[in-house]
C-alpha cells in the first residue's frame, strides 16, 4: 500500500484564507502523484499528477486531460510520497517459518548416537531438544534472510 498523507483539512483552510501553504510546499507540488476525492466527481477519486496549483484550484492531469478542481470541493487529498518495502515483515515471517520448520525437522529426525570408537559421536546432538533447537536456529536464520530479501523486493 502506498504511503499517503491526508491533508484535506489544510486545503479547506487554504480555500478560506487564500494564503500559501509553506509547510506543505515540499510535498504538494507540480509533478506529485495525487488521489483527489471531490464533490464534483461522480466516478470516484481522481488519480493523476498535479500540473498546476493556483490560488483557487488544483489542476490534475487525469487520463491525459487536465481537470481543474476547486479547493472548496475537495473532500480528501492523498499525496503519494514514495514506495514502502516490507523487508522487516518478510524477515519476521521467514524467521518464524524457518524456526518452526527447523525445530520440527530436528525433533523428528533425531537419533541417539551409539559410540563404537573415539570420535563416532563428535558432531552429533546429545538430545532431541538440542537437535530441535539448533535446527530451529539454523533454518530460522536462513528463513529470516530469505524473507528479508523477498520482502525488500515487494513494493507497496
PDB file of C-alpha atoms in Angstrom, residues 3-154:
ATOM      1  CA  UNK A   3       2.340   5.740   1.884  1.00  0.00           C
ATOM      2  CA  UNK A   4      -0.236   8.518   1.779  1.00  0.00           C
ATOM      3  CA  UNK A   5      -0.588  11.822   3.557  1.00  0.00           C
ATOM      4  CA  UNK A   6      -4.047  13.150   4.229  1.00  0.00           C
ATOM      5  CA  UNK A   7      -4.138  16.918   4.023  1.00  0.00           C
ATOM      6  CA  UNK A   8      -7.747  17.720   3.182  1.00  0.00           C
ATOM      7  CA  UNK A   9      -8.196  19.935   6.253  1.00  0.00           C
ATOM      8  CA  UNK A  10      -5.259  22.037   5.131  1.00  0.00           C
ATOM      9  CA  UNK A  11      -6.917  22.594   1.766  1.00  0.00           C
ATOM     10  CA  UNK A  12     -10.191  23.542   3.407  1.00  0.00           C
ATOM     11  CA  UNK A  13      -8.361  26.159   5.449  1.00  0.00           C
ATOM     12  CA  UNK A  14      -6.401  27.211   2.384  1.00  0.00           C
ATOM     13  CA  UNK A  15      -9.560  27.855   0.401  1.00  0.00           C
ATOM     14  CA  UNK A  16     -10.968  30.001   3.204  1.00  0.00           C
ATOM     15  CA  UNK A  17      -7.845  32.060   3.885  1.00  0.00           C
ATOM     16  CA  UNK A  18      -6.363  32.065   0.348  1.00  0.00           C
ATOM     17  CA  UNK A  19      -2.779  32.011   1.606  1.00  0.00           C
ATOM     18  CA  UNK A  20       0.097  29.842   0.507  1.00  0.00           C
ATOM     19  CA  UNK A  21       0.873  26.599   2.300  1.00  0.00           C
ATOM     20  CA  UNK A  22       4.546  26.951   3.131  1.00  0.00           C
ATOM     21  CA  UNK A  23       4.764  23.881   5.344  1.00  0.00           C
ATOM     22  CA  UNK A  24       3.424  21.603   2.598  1.00  0.00           C
ATOM     23  CA  UNK A  25       5.363  23.104  -0.301  1.00  0.00           C
ATOM     24  CA  UNK A  26       7.871  20.238  -0.441  1.00  0.00           C
ATOM     25  CA  UNK A  27       5.104  17.593  -0.574  1.00  0.00           C
ATOM     26  CA  UNK A  28       2.446  19.157  -2.776  1.00  0.00           C
ATOM     27  CA  UNK A  29       3.980  20.482  -5.983  1.00  0.00           C
ATOM     28  CA  UNK A  30       3.585  20.077  -9.723  1.00  0.00           C
ATOM     29  CA  UNK A  31       4.546  16.547 -10.730  1.00  0.00           C
ATOM     30  CA  UNK A  32       3.343  14.941  -7.470  1.00  0.00           C
ATOM     31  CA  UNK A  33       1.050  11.941  -7.825  1.00  0.00           C
ATOM     32  CA  UNK A  34      -2.245  12.508  -6.016  1.00  0.00           C
ATOM     33  CA  UNK A  35      -5.639  10.905  -5.408  1.00  0.00           C
ATOM     34  CA  UNK A  36      -8.383  13.519  -5.088  1.00  0.00           C
ATOM     35  CA  UNK A  37     -11.927  12.886  -3.893  1.00  0.00           C
ATOM     36  CA  UNK A  38     -14.113  15.811  -4.825  1.00  0.00           C
ATOM     37  CA  UNK A  39     -17.770  16.756  -4.628  1.00  0.00           C
ATOM     38  CA  UNK A  40     -17.686  17.401  -8.390  1.00  0.00           C
ATOM     39  CA  UNK A  41     -16.648  13.900  -9.496  1.00  0.00           C
ATOM     40  CA  UNK A  42     -19.190  11.104  -9.704  1.00  0.00           C
ATOM     41  CA  UNK A  43     -16.879   8.306 -10.809  1.00  0.00           C
ATOM     42  CA  UNK A  44     -14.799   8.185  -7.622  1.00  0.00           C
ATOM     43  CA  UNK A  45     -11.367   9.529  -6.761  1.00  0.00           C
ATOM     44  CA  UNK A  46      -9.222  11.076  -9.479  1.00  0.00           C
ATOM     45  CA  UNK A  47      -5.710   9.649  -9.599  1.00  0.00           C
ATOM     46  CA  UNK A  48      -3.196  11.701 -11.538  1.00  0.00           C
ATOM     47  CA  UNK A  49      -0.330  14.146 -11.342  1.00  0.00           C
ATOM     48  CA  UNK A  50      -0.504  17.776 -10.320  1.00  0.00           C
ATOM     49  CA  UNK A  51       0.002  20.108 -13.249  1.00  0.00           C
ATOM     50  CA  UNK A  52      -0.582  23.421 -11.508  1.00  0.00           C
ATOM     51  CA  UNK A  53      -1.534  24.862  -8.111  1.00  0.00           C
ATOM     52  CA  UNK A  54      -3.377  28.145  -8.261  1.00  0.00           C
ATOM     53  CA  UNK A  55      -4.933  30.356  -5.642  1.00  0.00           C
ATOM     54  CA  UNK A  56      -8.381  28.817  -6.110  1.00  0.00           C
ATOM     55  CA  UNK A  57      -7.961  25.344  -7.585  1.00  0.00           C
ATOM     56  CA  UNK A  58      -5.679  22.455  -8.344  1.00  0.00           C
ATOM     57  CA  UNK A  59      -5.033  21.240 -11.909  1.00  0.00           C
ATOM     58  CA  UNK A  60      -4.655  17.452 -12.147  1.00  0.00           C
ATOM     59  CA  UNK A  61      -3.601  15.529 -15.249  1.00  0.00           C
ATOM     60  CA  UNK A  62      -6.141  12.691 -15.281  1.00  0.00           C
ATOM     61  CA  UNK A  63      -6.017  10.281 -18.238  1.00  0.00           C
ATOM     62  CA  UNK A  64      -4.194  12.817 -20.419  1.00  0.00           C
ATOM     63  CA  UNK A  65      -6.619  15.661 -19.793  1.00  0.00           C
ATOM     64  CA  UNK A  66      -6.337  18.493 -17.300  1.00  0.00           C
ATOM     65  CA  UNK A  67      -9.088  18.704 -14.684  1.00  0.00           C
ATOM     66  CA  UNK A  68      -9.386  21.819 -12.526  1.00  0.00           C
ATOM     67  CA  UNK A  69     -10.729  21.075  -9.067  1.00  0.00           C
ATOM     68  CA  UNK A  70     -11.657  23.996  -6.786  1.00  0.00           C
ATOM     69  CA  UNK A  71     -10.205  23.660  -3.280  1.00  0.00           C
ATOM     70  CA  UNK A  72     -13.588  24.091  -1.576  1.00  0.00           C
ATOM     71  CA  UNK A  73     -14.929  20.951  -3.338  1.00  0.00           C
ATOM     72  CA  UNK A  74     -12.082  18.665  -2.225  1.00  0.00           C
ATOM     73  CA  UNK A  75     -13.220  16.059   0.291  1.00  0.00           C
ATOM     74  CA  UNK A  76      -9.934  14.181   0.544  1.00  0.00           C
ATOM     75  CA  UNK A  77      -6.498  14.577  -0.985  1.00  0.00           C
ATOM     76  CA  UNK A  78      -3.789  11.936  -0.748  1.00  0.00           C
ATOM     77  CA  UNK A  79      -0.237  12.541  -1.909  1.00  0.00           C
ATOM     78  CA  UNK A  80       1.966   9.613  -2.912  1.00  0.00           C
ATOM     79  CA  UNK A  81       5.269  10.092  -1.095  1.00  0.00           C
ATOM     80  CA  UNK A  82       7.192   7.008  -2.146  1.00  0.00           C
ATOM     81  CA  UNK A  83       7.453   3.244  -2.102  1.00  0.00           C
ATOM     82  CA  UNK A  84       7.257   1.285   1.109  1.00  0.00           C
ATOM     83  CA  UNK A  85       9.082  -2.002   1.235  1.00  0.00           C
ATOM     84  CA  UNK A  86       8.300  -4.947   3.507  1.00  0.00           C
ATOM     85  CA  UNK A  87      11.812  -6.027   4.466  1.00  0.00           C
ATOM     86  CA  UNK A  88      11.160  -6.339   8.208  1.00  0.00           C
ATOM     87  CA  UNK A  89       7.845  -8.101   7.786  1.00  0.00           C
ATOM     88  CA  UNK A  90       9.374 -10.579   5.331  1.00  0.00           C
ATOM     89  CA  UNK A  91      12.274 -11.239   7.694  1.00  0.00           C
ATOM     90  CA  UNK A  92       9.935 -11.942  10.609  1.00  0.00           C
ATOM     91  CA  UNK A  93       7.734 -14.267   8.575  1.00  0.00           C
ATOM     92  CA  UNK A  94      10.785 -16.115   7.233  1.00  0.00           C
ATOM     93  CA  UNK A  95      12.401 -16.316  10.667  1.00  0.00           C
ATOM     94  CA  UNK A  96       9.261 -17.730  12.269  1.00  0.00           C
ATOM     95  CA  UNK A  97       8.557 -20.195   9.487  1.00  0.00           C
ATOM     96  CA  UNK A  98      12.159 -21.371   9.343  1.00  0.00           C
ATOM     97  CA  UNK A  99      12.389 -21.768  13.114  1.00  0.00           C
ATOM     98  CA  UNK A 100       9.195 -23.814  13.341  1.00  0.00           C
ATOM     99  CA  UNK A 101      10.142 -26.000  10.378  1.00  0.00           C
ATOM    100  CA  UNK A 102      13.718 -26.451  11.627  1.00  0.00           C
ATOM    101  CA  UNK A 103      12.530 -27.372  15.111  1.00  0.00           C
ATOM    102  CA  UNK A 104      10.115 -29.961  13.744  1.00  0.00           C
ATOM    103  CA  UNK A 105      12.713 -31.468  11.429  1.00  0.00           C
ATOM    104  CA  UNK A 106      15.302 -31.593  14.212  1.00  0.00           C
ATOM    105  CA  UNK A 107      12.900 -33.231  16.658  1.00  0.00           C
ATOM    106  CA  UNK A 108      11.619 -35.788  14.146  1.00  0.00           C
ATOM    107  CA  UNK A 109      14.976 -36.809  12.682  1.00  0.00           C
ATOM    108  CA  UNK A 110      16.890 -37.100  15.974  1.00  0.00           C
ATOM    109  CA  UNK A 111      18.541 -40.459  16.605  1.00  0.00           C
ATOM    110  CA  UNK A 112      20.688 -41.256  19.594  1.00  0.00           C
ATOM    111  CA  UNK A 113      24.316 -41.938  18.762  1.00  0.00           C
ATOM    112  CA  UNK A 114      25.886 -45.182  19.960  1.00  0.00           C
ATOM    113  CA  UNK A 115      29.630 -44.723  20.248  1.00  0.00           C
ATOM    114  CA  UNK A 116      31.846 -47.513  18.983  1.00  0.00           C
ATOM    115  CA  UNK A 117      35.045 -45.530  18.726  1.00  0.00           C
ATOM    116  CA  UNK A 118      36.736 -42.372  19.959  1.00  0.00           C
ATOM    117  CA  UNK A 119      35.209 -39.832  17.582  1.00  0.00           C
ATOM    118  CA  UNK A 120      31.983 -41.554  16.494  1.00  0.00           C
ATOM    119  CA  UNK A 121      29.596 -39.142  18.285  1.00  0.00           C
ATOM    120  CA  UNK A 122      31.692 -35.994  17.982  1.00  0.00           C
ATOM    121  CA  UNK A 123      29.369 -33.982  15.681  1.00  0.00           C
ATOM    122  CA  UNK A 124      26.008 -35.367  16.794  1.00  0.00           C
ATOM    123  CA  UNK A 125      23.317 -33.947  19.044  1.00  0.00           C
ATOM    124  CA  UNK A 126      23.157 -35.026  22.677  1.00  0.00           C
ATOM    125  CA  UNK A 127      19.346 -34.840  22.969  1.00  0.00           C
ATOM    126  CA  UNK A 128      16.159 -34.376  20.945  1.00  0.00           C
ATOM    127  CA  UNK A 129      15.775 -30.846  22.385  1.00  0.00           C
ATOM    128  CA  UNK A 130      19.287 -29.870  21.284  1.00  0.00           C
ATOM    129  CA  UNK A 131      18.620 -31.208  17.801  1.00  0.00           C
ATOM    130  CA  UNK A 132      15.331 -29.300  17.572  1.00  0.00           C
ATOM    131  CA  UNK A 133      16.825 -26.083  18.965  1.00  0.00           C
ATOM    132  CA  UNK A 134      19.902 -25.966  16.759  1.00  0.00           C
ATOM    133  CA  UNK A 135      17.945 -26.873  13.623  1.00  0.00           C
ATOM    134  CA  UNK A 136      15.380 -24.178  14.507  1.00  0.00           C
ATOM    135  CA  UNK A 137      18.216 -21.674  14.901  1.00  0.00           C
ATOM    136  CA  UNK A 138      19.829 -22.649  11.596  1.00  0.00           C
ATOM    137  CA  UNK A 139      16.668 -22.750   9.472  1.00  0.00           C
ATOM    138  CA  UNK A 140      15.297 -19.675  11.265  1.00  0.00           C
ATOM    139  CA  UNK A 141      18.366 -17.686  10.224  1.00  0.00           C
ATOM    140  CA  UNK A 142      18.124 -18.918   6.635  1.00  0.00           C
ATOM    141  CA  UNK A 143      14.377 -18.208   6.569  1.00  0.00           C
ATOM    142  CA  UNK A 144      14.853 -14.735   8.037  1.00  0.00           C
ATOM    143  CA  UNK A 145      17.469 -13.826   5.436  1.00  0.00           C
ATOM    144  CA  UNK A 146      15.346 -15.207   2.615  1.00  0.00           C
ATOM    145  CA  UNK A 147      12.247 -13.405   3.918  1.00  0.00           C
ATOM    146  CA  UNK A 148      14.141 -10.118   4.172  1.00  0.00           C
ATOM    147  CA  UNK A 149      15.303 -10.443   0.564  1.00  0.00           C
ATOM    148  CA  UNK A 150      11.807 -11.284  -0.684  1.00  0.00           C
ATOM    149  CA  UNK A 151      10.275  -8.506   1.434  1.00  0.00           C
ATOM    150  CA  UNK A 152      12.726  -5.975   0.056  1.00  0.00           C
ATOM    151  CA  UNK A 153      11.626  -6.750  -3.491  1.00  0.00           C
ATOM    152  CA  UNK A 154       7.903  -6.331  -2.731  1.00  0.00           C
TER     153      UNK A 154
END
